[in-house]
Each structure stands twice: as structure tokens, then as C-alpha cells.
XYZ file of N, CA and C in Angstrom:
378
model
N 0.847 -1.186 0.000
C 0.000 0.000 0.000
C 0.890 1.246 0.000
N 1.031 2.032 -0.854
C 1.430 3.583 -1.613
C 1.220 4.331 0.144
N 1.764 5.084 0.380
C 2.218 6.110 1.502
C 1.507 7.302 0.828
N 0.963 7.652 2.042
C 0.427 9.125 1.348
C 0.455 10.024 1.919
N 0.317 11.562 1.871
C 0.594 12.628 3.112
C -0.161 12.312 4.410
N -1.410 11.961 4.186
C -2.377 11.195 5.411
C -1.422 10.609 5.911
N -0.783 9.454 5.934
C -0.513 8.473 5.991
C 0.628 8.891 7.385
N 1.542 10.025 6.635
C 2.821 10.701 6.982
C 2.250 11.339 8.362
N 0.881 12.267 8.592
C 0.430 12.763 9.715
C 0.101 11.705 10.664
N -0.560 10.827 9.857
C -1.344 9.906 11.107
C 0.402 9.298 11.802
N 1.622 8.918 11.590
C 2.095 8.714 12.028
C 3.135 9.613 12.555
N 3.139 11.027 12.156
C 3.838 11.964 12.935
C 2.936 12.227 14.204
N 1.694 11.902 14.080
C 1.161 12.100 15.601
C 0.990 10.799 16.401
N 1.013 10.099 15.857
C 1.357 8.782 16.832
C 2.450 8.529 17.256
N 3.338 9.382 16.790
C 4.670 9.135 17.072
C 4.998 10.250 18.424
N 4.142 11.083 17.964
C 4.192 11.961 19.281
C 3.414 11.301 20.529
N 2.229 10.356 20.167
C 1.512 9.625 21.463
C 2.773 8.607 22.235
N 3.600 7.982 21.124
C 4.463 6.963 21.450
C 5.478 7.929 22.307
N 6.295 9.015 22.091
C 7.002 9.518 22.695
C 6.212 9.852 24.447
N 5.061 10.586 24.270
C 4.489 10.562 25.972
C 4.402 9.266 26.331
N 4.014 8.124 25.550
C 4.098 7.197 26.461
C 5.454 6.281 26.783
N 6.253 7.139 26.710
C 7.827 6.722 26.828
C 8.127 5.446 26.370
N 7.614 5.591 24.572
C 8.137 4.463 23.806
C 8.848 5.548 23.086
N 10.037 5.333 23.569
C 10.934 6.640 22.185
C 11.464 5.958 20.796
N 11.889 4.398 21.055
C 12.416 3.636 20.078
C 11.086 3.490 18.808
N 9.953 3.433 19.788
C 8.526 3.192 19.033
C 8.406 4.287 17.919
N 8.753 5.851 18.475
C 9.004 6.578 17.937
C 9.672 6.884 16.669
N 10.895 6.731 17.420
C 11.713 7.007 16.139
C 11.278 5.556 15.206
N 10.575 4.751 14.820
C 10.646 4.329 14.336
C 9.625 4.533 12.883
N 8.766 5.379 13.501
C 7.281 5.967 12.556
C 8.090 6.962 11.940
N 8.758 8.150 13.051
C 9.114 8.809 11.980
C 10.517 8.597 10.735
N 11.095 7.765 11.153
C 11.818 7.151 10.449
C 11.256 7.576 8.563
N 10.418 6.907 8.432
C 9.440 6.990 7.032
C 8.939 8.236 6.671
N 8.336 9.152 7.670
C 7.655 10.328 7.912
C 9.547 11.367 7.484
N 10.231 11.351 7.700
C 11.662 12.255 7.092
C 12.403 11.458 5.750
N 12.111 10.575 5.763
C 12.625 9.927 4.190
C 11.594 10.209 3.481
N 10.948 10.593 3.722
C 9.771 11.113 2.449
C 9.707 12.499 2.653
N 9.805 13.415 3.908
C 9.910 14.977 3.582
C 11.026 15.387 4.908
N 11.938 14.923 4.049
C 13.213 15.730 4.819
C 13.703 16.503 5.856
N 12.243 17.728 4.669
C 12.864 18.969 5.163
C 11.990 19.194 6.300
N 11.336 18.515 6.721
C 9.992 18.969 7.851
C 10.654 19.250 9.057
N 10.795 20.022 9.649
C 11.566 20.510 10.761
C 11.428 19.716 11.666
N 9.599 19.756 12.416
C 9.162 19.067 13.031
C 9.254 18.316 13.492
N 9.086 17.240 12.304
C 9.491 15.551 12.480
C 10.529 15.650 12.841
N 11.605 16.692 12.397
C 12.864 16.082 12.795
C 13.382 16.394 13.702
N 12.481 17.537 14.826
C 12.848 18.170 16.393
C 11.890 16.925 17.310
N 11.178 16.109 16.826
C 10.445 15.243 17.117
C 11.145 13.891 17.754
N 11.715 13.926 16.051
C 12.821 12.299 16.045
C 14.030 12.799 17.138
N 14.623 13.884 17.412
C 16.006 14.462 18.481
C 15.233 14.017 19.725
N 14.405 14.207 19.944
C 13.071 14.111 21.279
C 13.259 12.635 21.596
N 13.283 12.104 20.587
C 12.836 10.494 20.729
C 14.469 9.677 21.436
N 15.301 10.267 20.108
C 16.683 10.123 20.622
C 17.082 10.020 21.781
N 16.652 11.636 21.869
C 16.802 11.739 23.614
C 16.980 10.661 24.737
N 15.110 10.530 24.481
C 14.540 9.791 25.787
C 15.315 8.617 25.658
N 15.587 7.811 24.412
C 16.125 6.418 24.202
C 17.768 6.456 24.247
N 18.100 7.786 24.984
C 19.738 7.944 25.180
C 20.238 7.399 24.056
N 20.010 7.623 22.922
C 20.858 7.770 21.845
C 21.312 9.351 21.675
N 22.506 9.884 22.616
C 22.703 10.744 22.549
C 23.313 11.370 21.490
N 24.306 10.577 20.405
C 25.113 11.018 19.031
C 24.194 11.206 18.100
N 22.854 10.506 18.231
C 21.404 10.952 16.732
C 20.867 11.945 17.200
N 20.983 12.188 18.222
C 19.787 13.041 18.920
C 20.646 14.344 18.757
N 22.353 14.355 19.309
C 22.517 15.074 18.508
C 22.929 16.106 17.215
N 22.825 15.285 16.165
C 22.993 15.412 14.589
C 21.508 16.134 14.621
N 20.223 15.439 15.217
C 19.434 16.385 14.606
C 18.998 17.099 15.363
N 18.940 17.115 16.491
C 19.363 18.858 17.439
C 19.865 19.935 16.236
N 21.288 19.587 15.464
C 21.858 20.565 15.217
C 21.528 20.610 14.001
N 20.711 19.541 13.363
C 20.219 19.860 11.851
C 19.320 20.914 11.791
N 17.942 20.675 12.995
C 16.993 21.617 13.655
C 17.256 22.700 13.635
N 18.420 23.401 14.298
C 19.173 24.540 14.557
C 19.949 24.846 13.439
N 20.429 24.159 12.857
C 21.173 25.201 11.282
C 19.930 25.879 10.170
N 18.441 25.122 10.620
C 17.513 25.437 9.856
C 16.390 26.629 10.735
N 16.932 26.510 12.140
C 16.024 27.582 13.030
C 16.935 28.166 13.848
N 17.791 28.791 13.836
C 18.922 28.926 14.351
C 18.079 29.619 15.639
N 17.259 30.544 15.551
C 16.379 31.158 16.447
C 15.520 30.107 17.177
N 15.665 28.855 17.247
C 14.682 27.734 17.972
C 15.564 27.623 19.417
N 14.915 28.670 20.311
C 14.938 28.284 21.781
C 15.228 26.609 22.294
N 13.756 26.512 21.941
C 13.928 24.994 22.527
C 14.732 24.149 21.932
N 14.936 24.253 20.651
C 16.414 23.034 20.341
C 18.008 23.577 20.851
N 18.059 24.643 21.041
C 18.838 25.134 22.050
C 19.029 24.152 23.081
N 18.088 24.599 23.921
C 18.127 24.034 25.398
C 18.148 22.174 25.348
N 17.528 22.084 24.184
C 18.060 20.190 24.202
C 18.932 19.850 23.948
N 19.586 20.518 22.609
C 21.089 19.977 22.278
C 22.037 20.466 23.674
N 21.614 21.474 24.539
C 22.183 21.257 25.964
C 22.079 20.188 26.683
N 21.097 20.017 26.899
C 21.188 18.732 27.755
C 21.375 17.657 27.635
N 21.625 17.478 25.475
C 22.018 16.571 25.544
C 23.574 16.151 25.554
N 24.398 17.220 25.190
C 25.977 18.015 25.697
C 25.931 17.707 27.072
N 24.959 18.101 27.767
C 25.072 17.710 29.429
C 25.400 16.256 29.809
N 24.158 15.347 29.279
C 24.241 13.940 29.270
C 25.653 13.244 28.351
N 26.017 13.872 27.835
C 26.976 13.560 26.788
C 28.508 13.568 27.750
N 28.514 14.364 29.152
C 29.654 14.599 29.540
C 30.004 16.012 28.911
N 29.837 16.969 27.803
C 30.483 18.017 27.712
C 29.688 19.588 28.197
N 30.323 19.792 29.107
C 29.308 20.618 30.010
C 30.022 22.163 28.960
N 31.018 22.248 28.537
C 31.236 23.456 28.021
C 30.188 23.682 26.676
N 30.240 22.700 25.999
C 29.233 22.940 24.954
C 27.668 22.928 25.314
N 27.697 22.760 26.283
C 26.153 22.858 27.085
C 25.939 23.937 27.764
N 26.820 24.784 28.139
C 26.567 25.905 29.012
C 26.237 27.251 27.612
N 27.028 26.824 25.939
C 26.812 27.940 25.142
C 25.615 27.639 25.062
N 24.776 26.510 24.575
C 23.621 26.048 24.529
C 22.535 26.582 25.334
N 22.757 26.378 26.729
C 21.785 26.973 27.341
C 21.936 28.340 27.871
N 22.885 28.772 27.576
C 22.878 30.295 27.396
C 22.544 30.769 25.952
N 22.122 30.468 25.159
C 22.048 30.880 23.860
C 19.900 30.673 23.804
N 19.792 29.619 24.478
C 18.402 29.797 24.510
C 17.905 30.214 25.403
N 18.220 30.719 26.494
C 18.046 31.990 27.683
C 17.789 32.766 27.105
N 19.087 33.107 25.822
C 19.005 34.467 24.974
C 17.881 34.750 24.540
N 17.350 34.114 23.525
C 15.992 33.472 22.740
C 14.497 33.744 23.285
N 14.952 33.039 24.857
C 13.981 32.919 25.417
C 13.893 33.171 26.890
N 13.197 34.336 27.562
C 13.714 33.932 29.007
C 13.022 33.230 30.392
N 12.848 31.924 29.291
C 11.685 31.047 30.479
C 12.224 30.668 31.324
N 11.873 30.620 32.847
C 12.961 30.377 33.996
C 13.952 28.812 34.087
N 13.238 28.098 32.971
C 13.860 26.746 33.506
C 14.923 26.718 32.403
N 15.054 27.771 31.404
C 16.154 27.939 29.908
C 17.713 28.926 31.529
N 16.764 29.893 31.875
C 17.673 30.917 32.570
C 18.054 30.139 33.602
N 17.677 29.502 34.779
C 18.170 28.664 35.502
C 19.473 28.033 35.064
N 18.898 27.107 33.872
C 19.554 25.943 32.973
C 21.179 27.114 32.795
N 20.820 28.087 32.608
C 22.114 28.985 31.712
C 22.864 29.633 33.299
N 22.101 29.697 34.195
C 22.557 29.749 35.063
C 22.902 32.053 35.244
N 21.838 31.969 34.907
C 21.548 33.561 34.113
C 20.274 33.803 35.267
N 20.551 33.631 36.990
C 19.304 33.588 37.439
C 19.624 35.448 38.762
N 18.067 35.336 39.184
C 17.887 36.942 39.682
C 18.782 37.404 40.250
N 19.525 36.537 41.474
C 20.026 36.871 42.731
C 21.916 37.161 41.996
N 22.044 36.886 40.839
C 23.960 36.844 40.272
C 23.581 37.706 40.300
N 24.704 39.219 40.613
C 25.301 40.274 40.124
C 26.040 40.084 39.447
N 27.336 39.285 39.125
C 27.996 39.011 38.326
C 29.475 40.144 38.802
N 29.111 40.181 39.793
C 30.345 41.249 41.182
C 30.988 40.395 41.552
N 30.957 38.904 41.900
C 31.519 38.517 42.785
C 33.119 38.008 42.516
N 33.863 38.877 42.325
C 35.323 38.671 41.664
C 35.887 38.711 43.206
């Protein structure tokens, strides 16, 4: 049976049910098909980094963290994941530009926390 754009939604959103229900492998596996047929869909592919994630495949997760980000360079939130996943990865220096870069972006307390950009620093204390 021929694949069709239907086809491509019904499983970019099941793939998002599979990710809450912390099947991430389940995941990446729908969209797998859903980016070999449209590439360029951002979505799917801040979707599939998501999935990565959870399933600690931290080296896929992040290639497309940073595929995400060469195409939204302004995307807060892939910011703050390709941090944490730099965090989980062991490299805390490339995680601290990360989550200071989506602080920048964005200044939701758990990005500014994360960046470590919080009320009480003066940034005096030499």
C-alpha cells in the first residue's frame, strides 16, 4: 500500500503519542518513514532528536538537534536540548553555550536557571 501525506500525519502524531508514552524507540521508528519522504519537515525532525533523547541515543539526537538549529537557528527549545544533551553527553562546556544561547531566545525560567543567568547573580563577585 502507496504512503500518502495522510498516511505521513497519522504517524507523525502517533509518534508523538508513542514519545508521551515513553516508547521513544517506538518513535523514532514511525518517523523514520515520515523524514525519508519529507526531509525537510523541521518538526518531524525536532520530534525524532526528542525520541533520541529519551532512548539515550545521545550522538542521533545530537545530529538532529543541530540539523533543527542550522535550519532555526532562532529555535529556543532546540537550544536548550542539544544542551542537555551536551550535558548527558559529559560536555558541560558545549552545554553551558547552549543553554545560554536559549536563555538568549527565550527567558523562560527553567532555559535561565539551565544557563545559570538567574535573579540573585550580580555578576560582582570577583
Amino acid at each position: 500500500m502507496p504512503e500518502s501525506p495522510e498516511t505521513h500525519v497519522i504517524d507523525y502524531r502517533a509518534a508523538e503519542q508513542l514519545l508521551a508514552a515513553r516508547d521513544p524507540r517506538g518513535a523514532v521508528q514511525l518517523l523514520d518513514s515520515v523524514i525519508a519522504a519529507h526531509p525537510e519537515n523541521t518538526a518531524a525532525r525536532l520530534l525524532r532528536a526528542r525520541a533520541f533523547f529519551a532512548a539515550a541515543q545521545l550522538r542521533p539526537a545530537e545530529l538532529e538537534f543541530e540539523l533543527v538549529l542550522e535550519r532555526e537557528p532562532d529555535n529556543a527549545f532546540a537550544h536548550f536540548a542539544l544542551a542537555r544533551t551536551f550535558e548527558r553527553s559529559g560536555r558541560p562546556e558545549a552545554a553551558k553555550r547552549h543553554f545560554r544561547l536559549a536563555a538568549a531566545l527565550d527567558p523562560r525560567p527553567e532555559y535561565l536557571k539551565a544557563a545559570r543567568f538567574d535573579s540573585g547573580a550580580s555578576g560582582q563577585d570577583d
